Coordinates of C-alpha atoms in Angstrom, one line a residue:
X299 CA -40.3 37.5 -10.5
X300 CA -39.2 33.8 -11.7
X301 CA -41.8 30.7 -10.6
X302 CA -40.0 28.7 -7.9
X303 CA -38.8 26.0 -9.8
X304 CA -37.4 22.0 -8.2
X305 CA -34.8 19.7 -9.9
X306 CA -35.6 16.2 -10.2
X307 CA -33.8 13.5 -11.9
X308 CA -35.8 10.9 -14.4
X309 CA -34.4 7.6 -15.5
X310 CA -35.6 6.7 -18.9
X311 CA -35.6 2.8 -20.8
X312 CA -32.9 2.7 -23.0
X313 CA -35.3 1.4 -26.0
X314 CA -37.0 4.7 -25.1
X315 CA -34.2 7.4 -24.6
X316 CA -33.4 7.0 -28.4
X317 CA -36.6 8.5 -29.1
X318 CA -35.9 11.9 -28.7
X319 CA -39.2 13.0 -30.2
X320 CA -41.4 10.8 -27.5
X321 CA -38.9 12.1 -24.6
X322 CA -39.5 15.9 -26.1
X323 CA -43.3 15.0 -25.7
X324 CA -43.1 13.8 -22.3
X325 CA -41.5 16.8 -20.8
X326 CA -43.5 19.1 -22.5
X327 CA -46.3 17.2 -21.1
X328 CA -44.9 17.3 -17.7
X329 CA -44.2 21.0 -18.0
X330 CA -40.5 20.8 -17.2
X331 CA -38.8 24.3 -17.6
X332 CA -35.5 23.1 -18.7
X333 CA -34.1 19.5 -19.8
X334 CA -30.1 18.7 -19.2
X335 CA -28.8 15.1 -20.4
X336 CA -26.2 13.5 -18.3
X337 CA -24.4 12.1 -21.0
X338 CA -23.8 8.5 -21.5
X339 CA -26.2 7.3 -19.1
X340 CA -30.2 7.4 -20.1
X341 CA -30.9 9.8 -17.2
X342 CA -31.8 13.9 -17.6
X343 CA -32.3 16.3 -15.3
X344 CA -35.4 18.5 -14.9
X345 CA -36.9 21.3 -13.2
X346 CA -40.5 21.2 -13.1
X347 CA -42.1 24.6 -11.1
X348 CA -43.5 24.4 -7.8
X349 CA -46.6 25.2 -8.2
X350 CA -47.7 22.1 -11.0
X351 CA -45.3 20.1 -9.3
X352 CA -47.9 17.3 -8.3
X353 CA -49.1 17.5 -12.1
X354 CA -45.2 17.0 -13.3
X355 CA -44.4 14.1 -11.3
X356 CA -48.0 12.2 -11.7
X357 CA -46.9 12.7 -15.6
X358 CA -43.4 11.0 -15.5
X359 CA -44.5 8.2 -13.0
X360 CA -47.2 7.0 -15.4
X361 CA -45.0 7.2 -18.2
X362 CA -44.0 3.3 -19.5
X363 CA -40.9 4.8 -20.6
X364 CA -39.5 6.2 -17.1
X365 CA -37.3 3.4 -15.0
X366 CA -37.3 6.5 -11.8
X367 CA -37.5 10.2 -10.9
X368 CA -36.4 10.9 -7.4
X369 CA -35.8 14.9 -6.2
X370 CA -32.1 16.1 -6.2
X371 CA -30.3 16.3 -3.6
X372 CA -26.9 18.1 -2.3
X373 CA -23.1 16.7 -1.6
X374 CA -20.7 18.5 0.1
X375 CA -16.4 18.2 0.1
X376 CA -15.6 16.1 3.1
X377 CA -13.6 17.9 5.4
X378 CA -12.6 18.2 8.9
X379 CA -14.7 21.4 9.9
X380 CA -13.0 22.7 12.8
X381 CA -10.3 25.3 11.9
X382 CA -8.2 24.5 14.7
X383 CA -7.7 20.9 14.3
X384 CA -5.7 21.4 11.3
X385 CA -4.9 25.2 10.7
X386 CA -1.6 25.0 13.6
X387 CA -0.3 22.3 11.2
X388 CA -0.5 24.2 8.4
X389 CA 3.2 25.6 6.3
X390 CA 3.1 28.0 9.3
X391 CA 6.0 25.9 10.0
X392 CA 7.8 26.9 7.3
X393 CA 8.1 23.3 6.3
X394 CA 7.8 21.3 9.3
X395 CA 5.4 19.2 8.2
X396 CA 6.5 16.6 6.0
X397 CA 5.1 14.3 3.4
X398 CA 4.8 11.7 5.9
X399 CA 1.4 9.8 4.5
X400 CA 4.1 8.9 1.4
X401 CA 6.6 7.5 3.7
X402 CA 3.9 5.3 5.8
X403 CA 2.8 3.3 2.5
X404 CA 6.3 3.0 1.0
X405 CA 6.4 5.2 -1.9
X406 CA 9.5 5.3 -2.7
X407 CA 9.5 1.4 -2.8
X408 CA 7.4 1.2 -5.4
X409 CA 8.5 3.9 -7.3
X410 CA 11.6 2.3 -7.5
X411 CA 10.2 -1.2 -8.5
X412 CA 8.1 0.3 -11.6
X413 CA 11.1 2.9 -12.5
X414 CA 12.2 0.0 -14.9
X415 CA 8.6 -0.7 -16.7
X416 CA 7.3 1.1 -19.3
X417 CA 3.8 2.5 -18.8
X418 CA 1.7 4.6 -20.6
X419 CA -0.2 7.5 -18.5
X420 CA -3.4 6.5 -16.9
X421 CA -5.9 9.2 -16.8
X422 CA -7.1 10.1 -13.0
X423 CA -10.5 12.2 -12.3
X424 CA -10.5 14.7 -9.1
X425 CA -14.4 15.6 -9.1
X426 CA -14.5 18.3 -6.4
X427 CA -14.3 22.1 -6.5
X428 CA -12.3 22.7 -9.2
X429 CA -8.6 23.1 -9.7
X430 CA -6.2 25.7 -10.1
X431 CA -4.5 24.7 -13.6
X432 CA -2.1 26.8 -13.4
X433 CA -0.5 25.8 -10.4
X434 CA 3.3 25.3 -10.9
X435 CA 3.1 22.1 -9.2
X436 CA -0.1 20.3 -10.9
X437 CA 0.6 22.0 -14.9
X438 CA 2.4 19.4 -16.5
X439 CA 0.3 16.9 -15.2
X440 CA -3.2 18.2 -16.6
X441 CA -4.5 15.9 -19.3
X442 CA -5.0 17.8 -23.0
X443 CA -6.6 17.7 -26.0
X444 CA -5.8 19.1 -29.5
X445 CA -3.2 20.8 -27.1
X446 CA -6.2 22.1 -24.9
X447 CA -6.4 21.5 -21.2
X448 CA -9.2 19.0 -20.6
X449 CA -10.9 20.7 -18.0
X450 CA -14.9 20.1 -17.1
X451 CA -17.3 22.3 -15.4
X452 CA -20.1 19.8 -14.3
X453 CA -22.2 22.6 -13.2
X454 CA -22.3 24.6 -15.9
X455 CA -21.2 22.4 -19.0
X456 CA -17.9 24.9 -19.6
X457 CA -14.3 24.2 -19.5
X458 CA -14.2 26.7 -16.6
X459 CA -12.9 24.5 -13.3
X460 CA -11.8 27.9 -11.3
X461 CA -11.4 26.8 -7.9
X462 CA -12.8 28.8 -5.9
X463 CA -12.7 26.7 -3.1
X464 CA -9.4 25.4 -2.3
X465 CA -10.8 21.7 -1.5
X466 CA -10.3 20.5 -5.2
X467 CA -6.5 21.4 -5.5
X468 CA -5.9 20.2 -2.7
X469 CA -7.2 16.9 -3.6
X470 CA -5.4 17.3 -6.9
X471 CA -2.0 17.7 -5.9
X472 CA -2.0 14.5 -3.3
X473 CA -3.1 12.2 -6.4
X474 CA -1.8 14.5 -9.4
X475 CA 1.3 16.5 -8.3
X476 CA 4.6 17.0 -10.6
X477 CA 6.9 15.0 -8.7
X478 CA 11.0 15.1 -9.3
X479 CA 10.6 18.4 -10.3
X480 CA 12.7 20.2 -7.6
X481 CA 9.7 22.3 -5.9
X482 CA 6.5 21.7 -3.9
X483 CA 5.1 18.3 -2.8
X484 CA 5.4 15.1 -4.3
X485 CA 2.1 12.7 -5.6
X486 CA 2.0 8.6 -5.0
X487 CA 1.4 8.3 -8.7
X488 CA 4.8 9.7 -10.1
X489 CA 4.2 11.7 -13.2
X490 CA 2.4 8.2 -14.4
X491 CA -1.2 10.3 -14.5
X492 CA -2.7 12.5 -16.5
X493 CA -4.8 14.4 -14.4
X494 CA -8.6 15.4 -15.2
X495 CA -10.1 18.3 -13.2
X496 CA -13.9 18.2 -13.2
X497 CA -15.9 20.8 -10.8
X498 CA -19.0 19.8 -9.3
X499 CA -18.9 22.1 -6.1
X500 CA -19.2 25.4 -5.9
X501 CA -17.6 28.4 -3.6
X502 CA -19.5 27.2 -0.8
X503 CA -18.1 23.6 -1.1
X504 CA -21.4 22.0 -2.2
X505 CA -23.0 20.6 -5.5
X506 CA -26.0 19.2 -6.3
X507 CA -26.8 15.7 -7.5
X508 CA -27.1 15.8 -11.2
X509 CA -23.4 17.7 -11.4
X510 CA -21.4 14.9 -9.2
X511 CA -23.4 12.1 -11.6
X512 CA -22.3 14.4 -15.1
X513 CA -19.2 15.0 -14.0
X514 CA -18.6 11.2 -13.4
X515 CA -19.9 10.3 -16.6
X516 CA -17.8 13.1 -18.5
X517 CA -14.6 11.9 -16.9
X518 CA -15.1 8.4 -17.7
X519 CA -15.8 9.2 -21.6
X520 CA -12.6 11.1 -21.5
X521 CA -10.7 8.1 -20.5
X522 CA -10.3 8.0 -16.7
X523 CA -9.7 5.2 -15.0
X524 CA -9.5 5.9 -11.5
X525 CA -11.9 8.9 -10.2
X526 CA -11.5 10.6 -6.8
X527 CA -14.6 11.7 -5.0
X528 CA -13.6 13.6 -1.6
X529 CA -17.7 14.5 -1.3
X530 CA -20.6 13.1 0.3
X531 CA -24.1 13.3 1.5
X532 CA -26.1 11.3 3.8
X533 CA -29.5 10.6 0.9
X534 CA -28.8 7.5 -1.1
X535 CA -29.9 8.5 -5.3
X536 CA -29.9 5.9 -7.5
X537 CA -29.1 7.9 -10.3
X538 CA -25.6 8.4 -8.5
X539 CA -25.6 4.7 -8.2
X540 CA -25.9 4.2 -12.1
X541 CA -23.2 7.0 -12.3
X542 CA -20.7 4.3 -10.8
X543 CA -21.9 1.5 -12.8
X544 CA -21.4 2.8 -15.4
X545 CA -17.7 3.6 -14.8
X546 CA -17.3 0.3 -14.0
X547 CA -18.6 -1.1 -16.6
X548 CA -16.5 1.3 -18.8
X549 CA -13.2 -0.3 -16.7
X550 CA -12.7 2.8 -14.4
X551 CA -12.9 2.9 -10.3
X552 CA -14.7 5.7 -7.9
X553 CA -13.0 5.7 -5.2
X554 CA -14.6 7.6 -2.2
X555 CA -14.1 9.4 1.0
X556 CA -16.5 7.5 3.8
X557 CA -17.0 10.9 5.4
X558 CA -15.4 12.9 8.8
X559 CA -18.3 12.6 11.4
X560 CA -16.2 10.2 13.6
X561 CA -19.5 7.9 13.8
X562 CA -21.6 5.5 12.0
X563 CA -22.9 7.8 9.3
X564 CA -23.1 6.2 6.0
X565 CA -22.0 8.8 3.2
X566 CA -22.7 8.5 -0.3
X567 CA -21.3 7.6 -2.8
X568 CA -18.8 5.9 -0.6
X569 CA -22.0 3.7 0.4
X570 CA -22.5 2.8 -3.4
X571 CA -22.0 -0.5 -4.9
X572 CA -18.7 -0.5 -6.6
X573 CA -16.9 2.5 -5.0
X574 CA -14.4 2.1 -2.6
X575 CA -14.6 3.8 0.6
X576 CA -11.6 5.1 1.8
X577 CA -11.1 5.7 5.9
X578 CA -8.7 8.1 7.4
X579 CA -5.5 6.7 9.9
X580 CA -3.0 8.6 11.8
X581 CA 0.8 8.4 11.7
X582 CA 0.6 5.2 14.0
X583 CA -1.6 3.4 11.6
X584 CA -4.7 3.9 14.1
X585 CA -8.6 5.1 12.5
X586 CA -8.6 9.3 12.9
X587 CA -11.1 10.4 15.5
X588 CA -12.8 11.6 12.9
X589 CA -13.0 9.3 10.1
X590 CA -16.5 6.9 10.0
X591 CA -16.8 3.4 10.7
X592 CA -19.5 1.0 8.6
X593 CA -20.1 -0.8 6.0
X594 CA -19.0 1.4 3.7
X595 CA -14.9 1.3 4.6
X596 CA -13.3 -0.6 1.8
X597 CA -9.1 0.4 2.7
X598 CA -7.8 3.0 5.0
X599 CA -4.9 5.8 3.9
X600 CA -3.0 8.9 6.1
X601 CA -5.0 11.3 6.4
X602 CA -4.2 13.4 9.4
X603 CA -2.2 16.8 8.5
X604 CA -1.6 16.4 4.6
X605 CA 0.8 18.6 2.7
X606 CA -0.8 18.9 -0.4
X607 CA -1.1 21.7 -3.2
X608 CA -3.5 25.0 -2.8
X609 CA -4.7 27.5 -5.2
X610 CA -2.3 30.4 -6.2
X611 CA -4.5 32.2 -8.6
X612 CA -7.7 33.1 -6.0
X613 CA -6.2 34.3 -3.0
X614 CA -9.4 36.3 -1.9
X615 CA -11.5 32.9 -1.7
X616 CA -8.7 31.2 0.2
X617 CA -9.0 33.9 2.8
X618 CA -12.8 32.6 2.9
X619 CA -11.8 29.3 3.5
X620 CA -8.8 29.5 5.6
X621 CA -6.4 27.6 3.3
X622 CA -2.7 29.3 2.6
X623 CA -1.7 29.9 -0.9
X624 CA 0.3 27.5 -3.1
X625 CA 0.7 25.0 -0.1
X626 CA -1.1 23.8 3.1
X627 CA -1.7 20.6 5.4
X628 CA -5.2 19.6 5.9
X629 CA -6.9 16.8 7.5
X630 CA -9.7 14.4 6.8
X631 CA -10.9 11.4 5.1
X632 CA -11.0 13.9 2.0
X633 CA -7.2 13.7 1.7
X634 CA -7.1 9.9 2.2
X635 CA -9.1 9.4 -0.9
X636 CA -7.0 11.2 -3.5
X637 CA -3.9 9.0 -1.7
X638 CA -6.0 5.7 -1.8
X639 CA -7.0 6.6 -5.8
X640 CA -3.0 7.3 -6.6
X641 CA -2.5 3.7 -5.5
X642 CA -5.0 2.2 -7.6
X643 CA -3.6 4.2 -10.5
X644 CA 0.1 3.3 -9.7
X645 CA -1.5 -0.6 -10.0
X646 CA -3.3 0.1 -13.2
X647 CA -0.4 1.7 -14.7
X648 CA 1.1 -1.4 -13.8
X649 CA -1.3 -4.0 -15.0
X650 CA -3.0 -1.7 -18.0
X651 CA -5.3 -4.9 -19.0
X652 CA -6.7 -5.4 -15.5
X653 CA -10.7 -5.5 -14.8
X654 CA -11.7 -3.2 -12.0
X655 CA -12.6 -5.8 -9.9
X656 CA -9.0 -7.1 -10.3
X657 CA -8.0 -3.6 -9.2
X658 CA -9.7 -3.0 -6.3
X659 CA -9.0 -7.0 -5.2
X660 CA -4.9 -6.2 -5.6
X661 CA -5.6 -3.1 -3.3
X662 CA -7.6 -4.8 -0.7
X663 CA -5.1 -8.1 -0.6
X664 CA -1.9 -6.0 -0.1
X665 CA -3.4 -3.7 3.0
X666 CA -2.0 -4.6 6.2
X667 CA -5.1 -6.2 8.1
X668 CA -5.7 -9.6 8.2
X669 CA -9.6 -9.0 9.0
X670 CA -12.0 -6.8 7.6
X671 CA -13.1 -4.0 10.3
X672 CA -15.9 -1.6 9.8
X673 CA -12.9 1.4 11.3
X674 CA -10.1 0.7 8.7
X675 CA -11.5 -1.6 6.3
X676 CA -8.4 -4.5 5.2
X677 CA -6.2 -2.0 6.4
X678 CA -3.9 0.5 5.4
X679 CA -2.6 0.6 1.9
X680 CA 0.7 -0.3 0.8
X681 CA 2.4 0.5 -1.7
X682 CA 5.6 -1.7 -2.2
X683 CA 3.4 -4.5 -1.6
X684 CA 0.6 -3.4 -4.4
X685 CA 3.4 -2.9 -7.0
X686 CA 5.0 -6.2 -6.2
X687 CA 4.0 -9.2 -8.6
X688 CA 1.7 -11.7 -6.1
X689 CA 3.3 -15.1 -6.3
X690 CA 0.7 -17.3 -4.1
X691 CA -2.9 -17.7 -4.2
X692 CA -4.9 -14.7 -2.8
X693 CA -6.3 -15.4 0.7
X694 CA -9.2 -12.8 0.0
X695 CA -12.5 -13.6 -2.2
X696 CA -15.8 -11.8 -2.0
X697 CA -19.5 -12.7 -1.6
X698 CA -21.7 -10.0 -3.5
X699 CA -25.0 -9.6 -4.8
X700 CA -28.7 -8.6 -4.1
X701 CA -31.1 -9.1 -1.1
X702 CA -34.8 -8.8 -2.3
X703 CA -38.1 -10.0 -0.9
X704 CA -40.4 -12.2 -2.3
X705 CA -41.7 -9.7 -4.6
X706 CA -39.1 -8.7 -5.7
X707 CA -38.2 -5.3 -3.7
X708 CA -34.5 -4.6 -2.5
X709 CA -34.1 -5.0 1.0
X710 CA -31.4 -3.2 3.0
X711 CA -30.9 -6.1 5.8
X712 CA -27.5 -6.9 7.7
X713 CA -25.2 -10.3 5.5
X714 CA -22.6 -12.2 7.7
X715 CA -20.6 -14.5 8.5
X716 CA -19.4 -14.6 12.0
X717 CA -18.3 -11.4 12.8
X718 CA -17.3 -10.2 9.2
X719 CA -20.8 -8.8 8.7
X720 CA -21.9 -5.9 5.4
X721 CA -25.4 -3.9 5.4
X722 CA -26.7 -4.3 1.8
X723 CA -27.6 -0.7 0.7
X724 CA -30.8 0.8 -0.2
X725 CA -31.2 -1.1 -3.7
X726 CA -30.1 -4.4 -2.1
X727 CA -26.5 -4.7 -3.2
X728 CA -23.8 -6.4 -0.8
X729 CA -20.6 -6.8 -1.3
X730 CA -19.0 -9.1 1.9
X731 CA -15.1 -9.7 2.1
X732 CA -14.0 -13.4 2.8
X733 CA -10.9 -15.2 3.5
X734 CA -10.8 -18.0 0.8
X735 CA -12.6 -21.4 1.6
X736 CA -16.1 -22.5 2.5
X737 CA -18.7 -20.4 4.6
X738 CA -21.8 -19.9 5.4
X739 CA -23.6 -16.8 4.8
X740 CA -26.3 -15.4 6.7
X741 CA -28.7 -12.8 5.7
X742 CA -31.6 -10.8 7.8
X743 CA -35.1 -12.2 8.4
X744 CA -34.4 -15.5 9.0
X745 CA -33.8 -16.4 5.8
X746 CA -31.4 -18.9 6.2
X747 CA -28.0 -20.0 5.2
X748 CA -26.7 -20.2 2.3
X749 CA -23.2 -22.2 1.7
X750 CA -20.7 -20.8 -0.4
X751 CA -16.8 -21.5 -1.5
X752 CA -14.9 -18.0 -1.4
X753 CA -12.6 -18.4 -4.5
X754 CA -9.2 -16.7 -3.5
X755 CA -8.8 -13.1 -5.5
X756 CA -12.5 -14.0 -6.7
X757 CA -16.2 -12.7 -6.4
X758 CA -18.7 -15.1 -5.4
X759 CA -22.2 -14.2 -6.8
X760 CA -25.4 -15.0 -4.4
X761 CA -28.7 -13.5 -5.4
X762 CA -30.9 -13.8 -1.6
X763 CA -34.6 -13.7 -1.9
X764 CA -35.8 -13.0 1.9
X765 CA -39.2 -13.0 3.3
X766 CA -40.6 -10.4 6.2
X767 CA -42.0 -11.9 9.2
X768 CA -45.6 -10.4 10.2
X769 CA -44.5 -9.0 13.3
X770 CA -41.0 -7.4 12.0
X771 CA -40.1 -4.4 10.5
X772 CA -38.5 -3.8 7.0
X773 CA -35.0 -3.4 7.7
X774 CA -35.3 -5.5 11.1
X775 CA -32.1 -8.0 11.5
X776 CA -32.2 -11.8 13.0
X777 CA -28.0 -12.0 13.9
X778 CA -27.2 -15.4 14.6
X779 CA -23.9 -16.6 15.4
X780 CA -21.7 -18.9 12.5
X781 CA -18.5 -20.0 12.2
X782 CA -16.5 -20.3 9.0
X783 CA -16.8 -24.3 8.2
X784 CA -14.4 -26.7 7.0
X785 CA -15.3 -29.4 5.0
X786 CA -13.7 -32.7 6.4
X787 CA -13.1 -35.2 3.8
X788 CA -16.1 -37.7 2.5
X789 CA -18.7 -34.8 3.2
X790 CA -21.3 -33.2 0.6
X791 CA -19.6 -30.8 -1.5
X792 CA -21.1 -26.9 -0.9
X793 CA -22.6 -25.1 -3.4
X794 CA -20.2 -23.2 -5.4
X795 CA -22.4 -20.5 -6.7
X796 CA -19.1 -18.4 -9.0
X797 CA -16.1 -18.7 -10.1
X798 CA -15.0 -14.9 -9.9
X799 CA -15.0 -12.3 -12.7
X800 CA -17.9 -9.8 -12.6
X801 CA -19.9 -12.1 -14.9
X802 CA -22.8 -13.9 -12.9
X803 CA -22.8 -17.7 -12.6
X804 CA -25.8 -19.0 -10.6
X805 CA -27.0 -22.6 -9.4
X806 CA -27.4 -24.9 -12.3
X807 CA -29.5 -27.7 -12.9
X808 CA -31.8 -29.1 -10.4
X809 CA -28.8 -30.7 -8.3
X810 CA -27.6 -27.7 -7.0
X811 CA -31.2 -26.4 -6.2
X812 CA -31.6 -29.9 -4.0
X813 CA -28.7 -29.2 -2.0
X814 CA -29.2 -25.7 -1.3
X815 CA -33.0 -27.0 -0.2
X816 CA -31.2 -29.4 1.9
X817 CA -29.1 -26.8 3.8
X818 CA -32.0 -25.0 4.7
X819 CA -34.0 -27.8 6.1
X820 CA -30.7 -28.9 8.1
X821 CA -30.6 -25.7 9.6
X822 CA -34.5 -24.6 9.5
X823 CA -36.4 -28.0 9.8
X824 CA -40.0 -27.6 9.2
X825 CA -42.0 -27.3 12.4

């Protein structure tokens, strides 16, 4: 009988992960059963058995060259689990229900305005349970190498993406579908993807950690630039944090469901600095009943009763799930991601030298929603208006970066202005959307204001040291009410603490210190 055995996931130094010999070492030491890299990023994946597990862990913790390790945990496909809410909506019908999510954002609009340009296929990720490749409907669209499908099996390192499931073609076919081709459904993107099918979920619909993390990182060597994450769980990793980063910093976008509980509940990644949450809305433009509302909710897309693609080569695990062959309509904020991600490829395709944070800013800015709301986000997307050059000045800009107390440990507190208000996550990142011109952001614990001009189409960057009063909790909030303020002329310039770009520009020179010093005495005078 096999030793019970946990997986845990260790961040390593990058000075230190080169050593392969001194990493060898330190898992033999820790008595880790089996070792799996996650590619690009210096993180690995071990199982260490239950019954030394204390011994294991001391062993990597006192190691100088471990960053983390933090246990595993499990994601699951975001779906509406209910069978009745969607299964009468279903090609039951016989073709009643219509594309009508395409119609709501304008598709054909902008289909029509990028028919003229020349574009070169950007490569879309759909990391979910796999994908039927042979599909009629999703084929041509599959990305290849050396004439080979590329295909990725996150779970077990093959090229095997079987879906077993149903979920994942699903998914596939509203961001990936061969469109004009006289059959099926149509996609967003229009035959301007190539289409990468990575499987991190099993059968069941689940997947652990360290597969969702590798399966990011494998679709972003292999060249995607926008990756589709219908998944989540409620337990924050960083090592899926540093998954994202690094597809950002490698020009690519995770784009992620915020999850189908119809509450609060923060799901991850959607919750993760740098991925966009995507929310759920009905035909009339209205938040689904079941799609969450926080922090998370970047844009909305349809989502209720989605025609989309199904598997035709496993009909006995269809049966399991209750999805029809070749076609069905689902529901959930699982098919308003793939929609969301088509868009952002459509723009990319569109501008092939823009920076994500240029991407995600042309996606936010042409929504429909004139103030950010925790239900839809800026609104629904919009197609026509995403394609379309953008003549004037943005109206948007964004305040991000890190809440930390004095010693130096992230803080998840609440950051507003007014009634625009962001919680900054477990590692202390914030992101907070602003209409352009000056403001004064708040942040928990008292900690005062600090005065910053939104730069249209821009990211502000304010790091926020905070302290703890004695008698408060961790994450306890001070809310305080404030107003956007306008600067009438012959007053004290703010502090301008960026100029956009994802490079950080902070207060230079003892000037701007002063007048940031002053601002807090105005508004916190010593007692």
């Amino acid at each position: 009988m096999s030793e019970e055995a946990l997986s845990f996931l260790i961040g390593l130094h990058n000075e230190v992960s080169t050593s392969m010999a001194e990493v060898h070492a330190l898992h033999e030491r820790a008595g880790a059963l089996s070792v799996r890299p996650l590619g690009s990023v210096p993180v690995q994946e071990v199982r260490l058995p239950a019954s030394q597990l204390d011994k294991g862990l001391s062993c990597y913790r006192q190691a100088p060259g471990v960053r983390y390790i933090e246990p595993s945990a499990t994601y699951r496909i975001l779906q509406v689990n209910d069978p009745y809410f969607w299964r009468p909506y279903s090609t039951s019908h016989n073709g009643a229900v219509k594309q009508w999510g395409l119609e709501r954002i304008h598709a054909e609009a902008a289909w029509r305005r990028l028919r003229s340009r020349s574009t070169d296929p950007i490569r879309v990720a759909v990391i979910d349970t796999g994908v039927d490749v042979a599909h009629p409907d999703l084929y041509r669209n599959i990305a290849r190498e050396n004439g080979l499908l590329l295909t990725f099996n996150a779970i077990d390192e093959s090229r095997d993406v079987t879906d077993e499931h149903g979920h994942g073609t699903h998914c596939a076919g509203i961001l990936a579908a061969v469109t004009n081709n006289g059959r099926g459904v149509a996609a967003l993107t229009c035959n301007t993807v190539e289409l990468l099918p990575v499987k991190a979920m099993g059968k069941d619909g689940s997947g652990d950690l360290a597969a969702v993390a590798r399966g990011i990182v494998w679709a972003v060597d292999h060249g995607a630039r926008v990756l589709s994450l219908s998944l989540g769980g409620t337990e924050y990793r960083r090592t899926l944090q540093e998954a994202i980063d690094y597809a950002w910093r490698q020009g690519a976008v995770v784009l992620a469901a915020v999850g189908n509980d119809g509450n609060e509940t923060l799901d991850y990644p959607a919750g993760c600095f740098h991925a966009v949450g995507v929310a759920s809305v009905g035909a009339e433009g209205q938040r689904s009943s079941f799609s969450n509302r926080n922090r998370s909710v970047c844009i909305a897309a349809p989502g209720d009763i989605i025609l989309s693609t199904t598997p035709v080569s496993n009909p006995f695990a269809l049966q399991e799930s209750g999805y029809r062959p070749r076609y069905d309509a689902l529901s959930g904020t699982s098919m308003a991601a793939p929609l969301a991600a088509g868009l952002l490829a459509l723009i990319a395709a569109a501008e092939p030298q823009a920076t994500p944070d240029q991407l995600v800013q042309r996606l936010e800015r042409s929504a429909d929603a004139q103030q950010w709301t925790p239900e839809i986000g800026w609104g629904v997307i919009d197609a026509r208006r995403a394609v379309e050059k953008v003549e004037s000045p943005a109206d948007k800009g964004a305040v991000v970066g890190r809440v930390t107390d004095r010693a130096g440990v992230p803080v998840g507190t609440w950051v507003h202005v007014g009634a625009v208000r962001v919680h900054s996550g477990p590692d202390g990142l914030f992101r907070l959307l602003l209409p352009a011109g000056t403001a004064s952001v708040y942040v928990g614990h008292g900690s005062g204001a600090h005065v910053v001009e939104v730069v249209p189409g821009a990211d502000t960057f304010v790091d926020v040291e905070v302290g703890v009063h004695p008698e408060e909790s961790g994450n306890h909030c001070v809310l305080s009410h404030v107003e956007q303020e306008e600067q009438a002329s012959g007053e004290k310039a703010p502090v301008a603490l960026s100029t956009g770009g994802v490079a950080r520009q902070t207060i230079a020179g003892t000037v701007g210190a002063l007048l940031l010093m002053l601002t807090l005495l105005d508004l916190f005078p010593p007692k």
